[in-house]
Each structure stands twice: as structure tokens, then as C-alpha cells.
Amino acid sequence: MSYEELPLPAHYYKSRIDQVYKVNYQKLAEEAISWRKEHQLNAEYMPGHRICLLLIDCQNTFCTPGFELFVAGRSGNAAVLDSARICEFVYKNIGLFSDIIASMDTHRALQIFHPIFLVDKNGDYPEPNTQISLDDIKSGRYMVNPDITDNFDGQSQKRLQDYLEYYVRQLEQSGRLQLMIWPYHAMLGGIGHALVSAIEEALFFFTMTRQRQPHIEIKGEIPMAENYSIFRPEVDRDENGQKIASENKTFFDRILGYDRILIAGQAKSHCVAWTVEDLLLEIQSRDPNLAEKVYLLEDCSSAVVIPNAVDFTEQAESAFERFARAGMKLVKSTDPISSWPGMKF
């Protein structure tokens, strides 16, 4: 069966990618009805080609300039360009996707990686983008803010402090990252938490044309752990060995049930990298050959770069190279899907 890319629909304006706007659902639904008929789209998928597009954290907080953790990359505008490519990729290939899944980083203020959680000896919060080491905790440079302890089921200051030291030690021993104090971001109920307007619009258009509901996967609500990966938090047990969270086995099963898994989103150095890392570990525990059905859209993700603070570009590129060596495929959204390895129709 041959496949040709579709043209971009009339409502799509690349110039609006960096804007927050109200999606006119009814008008878009009416346009989609005509689009569906014109291009003979239906809810079915091609046998042997159940394709899932997994979009990781395509939210204003990461993807829209001026928001809390805009992924500027080294170019200064990376996430905006990534979002444009994602939208265009969805529209051009909307007839191929069996499902689209979008994860949403979801936070509240009182979480271990936000400034309010810690104070120094003067009672001041650490600045955003501060990396906290085990030595910082053991030396007393930073401690749990005593004024927030009542929010954690009546746990004592000492109990939370013991956990904090254990948590930072676990992070360092894992070899991943130190505890990073991030700006308040992806706040539940806020504009930053919402999907990029143009991407929300594309997902709604997908629903109307293919009669398939995108799935939203929420992550990041655990107050006592970071949750870069969709599949599991960075630490899932406390210092006493008690479970504080569980890995998302159901989601592993769902994702690995597809014939092809396409992955894009933000940030390449963090939530994308750790999600793919966890997926790869699960694949290797089941059947290493499953890695061959994972496609990473390397032109639709960018690394965290904070001028005069941190630059995770090299770590992101190194991770993607490791994924490729394991059998995953690095592809570009601007190349026709039919030209990708293993994607013949």
C-alpha cells in the first residue's frame, strides 16, 4: 500500500506556534468533517502498522517563550521550532497514526524540586536552577523548610530531613542527576500546565478526522520525588524501604503493544531522555529486538540550556546515540515516514 503526505490544513499558521490562544473547537470540528471526506480518512489503521505518536510534555511551561522552563536550546528558540515541526508532522501524517498519546508534567508548589521546599541557615529559599548536592544537605547548607512540614501528613522536620538526605544520596548514586531546584512550573490548573495551543489544536483535529481520542498521561504529582520519566519516578522508596510510588507497568504494556512507537517532545535532555531510557530498560528485560520499533524524532526535541548556569546538550546527544546503538532509530520529522527504515507501506 502506498502512502502520500497530506497538505497542511487551512487553520494552521506557523506564525502562531509561540502564542497562547483559544482553540475554536466547533469551527475546527466543522473543518475536520470536510477534511475527513476530502482525504478519505477513517478510524482504521493499516494491519501490521499500529503506529503510536508519543508526545512528551508539549506544554506551555516548556515550549512557549516567556514561560517558566522554556526549552530554548542553544539556538534560543528551540522548543518553538520543535513544536512547529510536531504540528506539521501530525497534519501531514494524520492518516497513519493509530493513537496519539500526550504526557503532561503536573506539579504543585510544595514539591521537593521547588524553591519553597528548602531553606538555608538564614531561612532563604534556594534560587531556581540551583543544583543540590549530598554535601549541601549533610553540611546543613540547605534543609527542609520547617514551615511546610504540616502539609506532609504531620511528618516531623527530622523525618523529612532524613528523607531529603536519603533522596539526594540516591540520585547521586544513580549517576543520573543531582537534585535540581527548578522554577515553579507545570502548575496544575495554570496556563503553563496546558498543552501548546497549536499542538492542542492538532490533537483535536486528529480526533475529529480519525474519530480517535488522544490519551493524556499525567506524571509528576508525587511531592517527594522528581518524575522526569513517564514510566517511573527517580526514587520510588523512602529511606525505610517503604513504597512512595510505583512504576507505570500498565503504560509499558500499552506502549509496547504498538507496531511502531514514535517519540517527540521536551526536553531531550530530561523527560524525553529518561522516558526513553526506562523504555529501553523494559525492552531489554523482555526482548531487545523490540527496540527496533522505536523511532526518535530528533528534530522535535531539544536540550535544556540555561545561559550561565547549565547546558545539557552533550548529555542529550550522548543519550540518543546510546539509544541508537541499542536498535532504536533516529529520524527526522521532515523526511517522509515511508523513507524511514522499517516503515514501508
CSV table of C-alpha atoms in Angstrom, one decimal:
chain,number,residue,atom,x,y,z
A,1,MET,CA,0.0,0.0,0.0
A,2,SER,CA,1.4,3.4,-0.9
A,3,TYR,CA,1.1,6.5,1.3
A,4,GLU,CA,1.4,10.2,0.5
A,5,GLU,CA,1.7,13.0,2.9
A,6,LEU,CA,-1.3,15.3,3.3
A,7,PRO,CA,-1.2,19.1,2.8
A,8,LEU,CA,-1.3,21.4,5.8
A,9,PRO,CA,-4.9,22.4,6.7
A,10,ALA,CA,-6.1,26.0,6.3
A,11,HIS,CA,-6.4,26.7,10.0
A,12,TYR,CA,-2.7,26.0,10.7
A,13,TYR,CA,-0.5,29.1,11.0
A,14,LYS,CA,3.2,28.5,11.8
A,15,SER,CA,3.4,32.1,12.9
A,16,ARG,CA,1.1,31.3,15.9
A,17,ILE,CA,3.2,28.4,17.3
A,18,ASP,CA,4.7,30.6,20.0
A,19,GLN,CA,1.3,32.1,21.1
A,20,VAL,CA,-1.3,31.0,23.6
A,21,TYR,CA,-4.8,31.2,22.1
A,22,LYS,CA,-8.3,29.8,22.4
A,23,VAL,CA,-9.0,26.9,20.1
A,24,ASN,CA,-12.3,27.3,18.3
A,25,TYR,CA,-13.4,23.7,18.7
A,26,GLN,CA,-16.7,23.9,16.8
A,27,LYS,CA,-15.3,25.7,13.8
A,28,LEU,CA,-12.3,23.3,13.8
A,29,ALA,CA,-14.7,20.3,14.0
A,30,GLU,CA,-16.6,21.5,11.0
A,31,GLU,CA,-13.4,22.0,9.0
A,32,ALA,CA,-12.3,18.5,10.1
A,33,ILE,CA,-15.5,16.9,8.7
A,34,SER,CA,-14.8,18.3,5.3
A,35,TRP,CA,-11.1,17.4,5.6
A,36,ARG,CA,-12.0,13.8,6.5
A,37,LYS,CA,-14.2,13.4,3.5
A,38,GLU,CA,-11.8,15.1,1.1
A,39,HIS,CA,-8.9,12.9,2.1
A,40,GLN,CA,-11.0,9.8,2.8
A,41,LEU,CA,-9.8,9.4,6.3
A,42,ASN,CA,-11.2,6.8,8.7
A,43,ALA,CA,-10.7,5.3,12.1
A,44,GLU,CA,-9.0,2.2,10.9
A,45,TYR,CA,-5.3,1.6,10.8
A,46,MET,CA,-3.2,-0.5,8.4
A,47,PRO,CA,-2.7,-4.1,9.6
A,48,GLY,CA,0.8,-4.5,11.0
A,49,HIS,CA,1.2,-0.8,11.3
A,50,ARG,CA,-0.4,0.2,14.6
A,51,ILE,CA,1.6,3.4,15.0
A,52,CYS,CA,1.6,5.5,18.2
A,53,LEU,CA,2.9,9.0,18.4
A,54,LEU,CA,4.0,9.7,21.9
A,55,LEU,CA,4.4,13.5,22.6
A,56,ILE,CA,6.2,14.2,25.9
A,57,ASP,CA,5.4,17.3,27.9
A,58,CYS,CA,4.5,19.6,24.9
A,59,GLN,CA,3.2,22.2,27.4
A,60,ASN,CA,3.5,26.0,27.6
A,61,THR,CA,5.8,25.8,30.6
A,62,PHE,CA,8.5,24.1,28.4
A,63,CYS,CA,7.5,25.2,24.8
A,64,THR,CA,6.3,28.8,24.9
A,65,PRO,CA,8.7,31.7,25.2
A,66,GLY,CA,8.3,33.6,28.5
A,67,PHE,CA,7.1,30.6,30.4
A,68,GLU,CA,8.9,29.1,33.4
A,69,LEU,CA,11.1,26.4,31.8
A,70,PHE,CA,11.1,27.4,28.1
A,71,VAL,CA,13.5,25.0,26.4
A,72,ALA,CA,15.5,27.5,24.4
A,73,GLY,CA,18.3,25.1,23.5
A,74,ARG,CA,21.5,26.6,22.1
A,75,SER,CA,19.5,28.4,19.4
A,76,GLY,CA,17.4,30.4,21.9
A,77,ASN,CA,14.1,29.4,20.2
A,78,ALA,CA,14.4,25.6,20.0
A,79,ALA,CA,11.1,24.5,21.5
A,80,VAL,CA,9.1,26.8,19.2
A,81,LEU,CA,10.7,25.3,16.2
A,82,ASP,CA,10.2,21.8,17.6
A,83,SER,CA,6.5,22.5,18.2
A,84,ALA,CA,6.1,23.7,14.6
A,85,ARG,CA,7.7,20.5,13.3
A,86,ILE,CA,5.5,18.4,15.5
A,87,CYS,CA,2.3,20.1,14.3
A,88,GLU,CA,3.3,19.8,10.7
A,89,PHE,CA,4.3,16.2,11.2
A,90,VAL,CA,0.9,15.4,12.7
A,91,TYR,CA,-1.1,17.1,10.0
A,92,LYS,CA,0.9,15.6,7.1
A,93,ASN,CA,0.7,12.1,8.5
A,94,ILE,CA,-2.6,12.2,10.4
A,95,GLY,CA,-4.0,9.2,8.4
A,96,LEU,CA,-1.2,6.9,9.7
A,97,PHE,CA,-1.5,7.2,13.4
A,98,SER,CA,-3.4,4.6,15.3
A,99,ASP,CA,-3.1,6.7,18.5
A,100,ILE,CA,-1.6,9.8,19.9
A,101,ILE,CA,-0.5,9.9,23.5
A,102,ALA,CA,0.5,13.2,25.2
A,103,SER,CA,2.1,13.2,28.6
A,104,MET,CA,1.7,16.2,30.9
A,105,ASP,CA,4.1,17.2,33.6
A,106,THR,CA,1.9,18.1,36.5
A,107,HIS,CA,3.0,19.9,39.7
A,108,ARG,CA,2.0,21.8,42.8
A,109,ALA,CA,4.2,24.3,44.7
A,110,LEU,CA,5.1,22.1,47.6
A,111,GLN,CA,7.3,19.5,45.8
A,112,ILE,CA,10.9,18.5,46.6
A,113,PHE,CA,12.3,20.3,43.5
A,114,HIS,CA,10.7,23.7,44.0
A,115,PRO,CA,12.4,26.5,46.0
A,116,ILE,CA,9.8,26.6,48.8
A,117,PHE,CA,10.8,23.1,49.9
A,118,LEU,CA,14.2,24.1,51.1
A,119,VAL,CA,15.8,26.9,53.2
A,120,ASP,CA,19.3,27.9,54.1
A,121,LYS,CA,20.5,28.9,57.6
A,122,ASN,CA,19.0,32.3,57.0
A,123,GLY,CA,15.6,30.9,56.1
A,124,ASP,CA,16.0,31.9,52.5
A,125,TYR,CA,14.9,29.6,49.6
A,126,PRO,CA,17.5,28.4,47.1
A,127,GLU,CA,17.4,30.2,43.8
A,128,PRO,CA,15.8,28.4,40.8
A,129,ASN,CA,18.3,26.3,38.8
A,130,THR,CA,20.4,25.6,41.9
A,131,GLN,CA,21.8,22.0,42.0
A,132,ILE,CA,21.7,20.5,45.4
A,133,SER,CA,24.5,18.0,46.4
A,134,LEU,CA,24.6,15.5,49.2
A,135,ASP,CA,27.3,17.6,50.8
A,136,ASP,CA,24.9,20.6,50.7
A,137,ILE,CA,22.4,18.6,52.8
A,138,LYS,CA,24.9,16.9,55.2
A,139,SER,CA,26.7,20.2,55.9
A,140,GLY,CA,23.4,22.0,56.7
A,141,ARG,CA,23.7,24.4,53.9
A,142,TYR,CA,20.1,23.5,52.9
A,143,MET,CA,17.4,21.9,55.0
A,144,VAL,CA,13.7,21.2,54.6
A,145,ASN,CA,11.6,24.3,55.2
A,146,PRO,CA,10.1,23.8,58.7
A,147,ASP,CA,7.1,25.9,57.8
A,148,ILE,CA,5.8,23.3,55.3
A,149,THR,CA,6.0,20.2,57.3
A,150,ASP,CA,2.3,20.2,58.3
A,151,ASN,CA,1.5,19.7,54.7
A,152,PHE,CA,3.0,16.2,54.7
A,153,ASP,CA,0.7,14.2,56.9
A,154,GLY,CA,2.1,15.6,60.1
A,155,GLN,CA,5.6,14.3,59.5
A,156,SER,CA,8.3,15.8,61.6
A,157,GLN,CA,11.0,18.1,60.4
A,158,LYS,CA,13.6,15.4,61.3
A,159,ARG,CA,11.7,12.8,59.3
A,160,LEU,CA,11.6,14.9,56.2
A,161,GLN,CA,15.2,15.9,56.6
A,162,ASP,CA,16.3,12.3,56.9
A,163,TYR,CA,14.3,11.6,53.7
A,164,LEU,CA,15.9,14.5,51.9
A,165,GLU,CA,19.4,13.3,52.7
A,166,TYR,CA,18.5,9.8,51.6
A,167,TYR,CA,16.8,11.1,48.4
A,168,VAL,CA,19.8,13.2,47.3
A,169,ARG,CA,22.1,10.3,48.0
A,170,GLN,CA,20.0,8.0,45.9
A,171,LEU,CA,20.1,10.5,43.0
A,172,GLU,CA,23.9,10.8,43.1
A,173,GLN,CA,24.4,7.0,43.4
A,174,SER,CA,22.2,6.5,40.3
A,175,GLY,CA,24.6,8.6,38.3
A,176,ARG,CA,21.8,10.5,36.6
A,177,LEU,CA,21.4,14.0,38.0
A,178,GLN,CA,21.7,15.9,41.3
A,179,LEU,CA,18.6,17.4,42.8
A,180,MET,CA,17.8,20.4,40.7
A,181,ILE,CA,15.7,23.2,42.2
A,182,TRP,CA,13.5,24.2,39.2
A,183,PRO,CA,11.4,27.3,38.9
A,184,TYR,CA,7.8,26.7,39.8
A,185,HIS,CA,6.5,25.1,36.6
A,186,ALA,CA,3.7,23.0,35.1
A,187,MET,CA,1.5,24.1,37.9
A,188,LEU,CA,-1.8,22.2,38.0
A,189,GLY,CA,-4.6,24.5,36.8
A,190,GLY,CA,-2.3,27.1,35.4
A,191,ILE,CA,-1.7,28.3,31.9
A,192,GLY,CA,1.8,26.8,31.9
A,193,HIS,CA,0.4,23.4,32.5
A,194,ALA,CA,-1.7,23.5,29.3
A,195,LEU,CA,-0.6,22.0,26.1
A,196,VAL,CA,0.8,24.4,23.5
A,197,SER,CA,-2.3,25.8,21.8
A,198,ALA,CA,-1.2,24.8,18.3
A,199,ILE,CA,-0.5,21.2,19.4
A,200,GLU,CA,-3.8,21.0,21.3
A,201,GLU,CA,-5.4,22.2,18.1
A,202,ALA,CA,-3.6,19.5,16.1
A,203,LEU,CA,-4.7,16.8,18.5
A,204,PHE,CA,-8.3,17.9,18.4
A,205,PHE,CA,-8.2,17.9,14.6
A,206,PHE,CA,-6.8,14.3,14.8
A,207,THR,CA,-9.8,13.3,16.9
A,208,MET,CA,-12.3,14.9,14.5
A,209,THR,CA,-10.7,13.4,11.4
A,210,ARG,CA,-9.8,10.0,12.6
A,211,GLN,CA,-12.5,9.5,15.3
A,212,ARG,CA,-9.9,8.6,17.8
A,213,GLN,CA,-9.4,10.2,21.2
A,214,PRO,CA,-5.8,11.1,22.2
A,215,HIS,CA,-4.7,9.7,25.5
A,216,ILE,CA,-3.4,12.1,28.2
A,217,GLU,CA,-0.8,10.6,30.6
A,218,ILE,CA,-0.3,12.6,33.7
A,219,LYS,CA,3.0,12.5,35.5
A,220,GLY,CA,4.9,14.4,38.2
A,221,GLU,CA,2.4,14.7,41.0
A,222,ILE,CA,4.4,12.9,43.6
A,223,PRO,CA,5.6,15.6,46.1
A,224,MET,CA,8.7,13.7,47.4
A,225,ALA,CA,10.3,12.7,44.1
A,226,GLU,CA,11.2,14.0,40.7
A,227,ASN,CA,9.4,12.3,37.8
A,228,TYR,CA,11.3,13.0,34.6
A,229,SER,CA,10.2,9.7,33.0
A,230,ILE,CA,6.7,8.9,32.2
A,231,PHE,CA,7.2,5.4,33.5
A,232,ARG,CA,8.6,5.9,37.0
A,233,PRO,CA,9.8,8.5,39.5
A,234,GLU,CA,13.6,9.0,40.1
A,235,VAL,CA,13.2,7.4,43.6
A,236,ASP,CA,10.3,5.1,44.4
A,237,ARG,CA,11.1,4.1,48.0
A,238,ASP,CA,11.8,6.1,51.2
A,239,GLU,CA,14.8,5.5,53.5
A,240,ASN,CA,12.9,2.8,55.3
A,241,GLY,CA,12.2,0.8,52.1
A,242,GLN,CA,8.5,1.8,52.0
A,243,LYS,CA,7.0,2.4,48.6
A,244,ILE,CA,6.2,6.1,47.8
A,245,ALA,CA,5.4,5.4,44.2
A,246,SER,CA,5.2,2.6,41.6
A,247,GLU,CA,6.4,2.3,38.1
A,248,ASN,CA,3.7,2.5,35.4
A,249,LYS,CA,3.7,-1.1,34.3
A,250,THR,CA,0.3,-0.6,32.6
A,251,PHE,CA,1.8,2.1,30.4
A,252,PHE,CA,4.8,-0.1,29.5
A,253,ASP,CA,2.3,-2.7,28.3
A,254,ARG,CA,0.3,-0.2,26.3
A,255,ILE,CA,3.2,1.4,24.5
A,256,LEU,CA,4.9,-1.9,23.7
A,257,GLY,CA,1.7,-3.2,22.2
A,258,TYR,CA,2.1,-1.0,19.1
A,259,ASP,CA,3.9,-2.0,16.0
A,260,ARG,CA,5.7,1.4,15.8
A,261,ILE,CA,6.3,3.9,18.5
A,262,LEU,CA,7.3,7.5,17.5
A,263,ILE,CA,8.6,9.8,20.3
A,264,ALA,CA,9.0,13.6,20.3
A,265,GLY,CA,8.7,16.4,22.9
A,266,GLN,CA,10.6,18.1,25.6
A,267,ALA,CA,13.1,18.2,26.9
A,268,LYS,CA,15.5,16.0,25.0
A,269,SER,CA,18.0,16.0,28.0
A,270,HIS,CA,15.5,15.3,30.7
A,271,CYS,CA,11.9,13.9,30.3
A,272,VAL,CA,12.5,12.6,26.8
A,273,ALA,CA,15.8,11.0,27.7
A,274,TRP,CA,14.7,9.4,30.9
A,275,THR,CA,11.4,8.2,29.4
A,276,VAL,CA,13.3,6.5,26.5
A,277,GLU,CA,15.9,5.2,28.9
A,278,ASP,CA,13.2,3.5,31.0
A,279,LEU,CA,11.5,2.2,27.9
A,280,LEU,CA,14.8,0.7,26.7
A,281,LEU,CA,15.4,-1.0,30.1
A,282,GLU,CA,12.0,-2.5,29.9
A,283,ILE,CA,12.5,-3.6,26.3
A,284,GLN,CA,15.8,-5.3,27.2
A,285,SER,CA,14.2,-7.2,30.0
A,286,ARG,CA,11.5,-8.5,27.6
A,287,ASP,CA,13.1,-8.8,24.1
A,288,PRO,CA,16.0,-6.5,23.0
A,289,ASN,CA,14.7,-6.7,19.4
A,290,LEU,CA,11.7,-4.6,20.4
A,291,ALA,CA,14.0,-1.6,20.3
A,292,GLU,CA,13.8,-1.7,16.6
A,293,LYS,CA,10.2,-0.5,16.6
A,294,VAL,CA,11.0,2.8,18.4
A,295,TYR,CA,11.6,5.9,16.4
A,296,LEU,CA,13.0,9.1,18.0
A,297,LEU,CA,12.2,12.3,16.1
A,298,GLU,CA,15.5,14.0,16.9
A,299,ASP,CA,14.4,17.3,15.2
A,300,CYS,CA,11.3,17.5,17.5
A,301,SER,CA,13.2,17.6,20.9
A,302,SER,CA,15.8,20.0,22.3
A,303,ALA,CA,18.0,20.0,25.4
A,304,VAL,CA,17.8,22.2,28.4
A,305,VAL,CA,20.2,25.1,28.2
A,306,ILE,CA,20.2,27.9,30.8
A,307,PRO,CA,22.8,30.6,30.0
A,308,ASN,CA,25.5,31.0,32.6
A,309,ALA,CA,24.0,28.0,34.5
A,310,VAL,CA,23.8,24.7,32.8
A,311,ASP,CA,23.9,23.2,29.2
A,312,PHE,CA,22.7,19.6,28.9
A,313,THR,CA,23.1,19.4,25.1
A,314,GLU,CA,26.0,17.0,25.1
A,315,GLN,CA,24.3,14.7,27.6
A,316,ALA,CA,21.2,14.7,25.4
A,317,GLU,CA,23.1,13.8,22.3
A,318,SER,CA,25.0,11.1,24.1
A,319,ALA,CA,21.8,9.5,25.3
A,320,PHE,CA,20.3,9.5,21.8
A,321,GLU,CA,23.5,7.9,20.4
A,322,ARG,CA,23.2,5.2,23.1
A,323,PHE,CA,19.6,4.6,22.2
A,324,ALA,CA,20.5,4.2,18.5
A,325,ARG,CA,23.2,1.7,19.4
A,326,ALA,CA,20.6,-0.3,21.2
A,327,GLY,CA,18.5,-0.5,18.0
A,328,MET,CA,16.2,2.5,18.2
A,329,LYS,CA,16.0,4.6,15.1
A,330,LEU,CA,16.9,8.3,14.9
A,331,VAL,CA,14.7,10.0,12.3
A,332,LYS,CA,13.7,13.5,11.2
A,333,SER,CA,10.0,14.6,11.0
A,334,THR,CA,10.7,16.4,7.8
A,335,ASP,CA,11.6,13.2,6.0
A,336,PRO,CA,8.7,11.2,4.6
A,337,ILE,CA,7.7,8.4,7.0
A,338,SER,CA,7.8,5.9,4.1
A,339,SER,CA,11.5,6.6,3.8
A,340,TRP,CA,12.3,5.7,7.4
A,341,PRO,CA,14.0,2.3,7.9
A,342,GLY,CA,11.4,-0.4,8.6
A,343,MET,CA,8.5,1.8,7.7
A,344,LYS,CA,7.4,0.6,4.2
A,345,PHE,CA,3.7,0.6,3.3
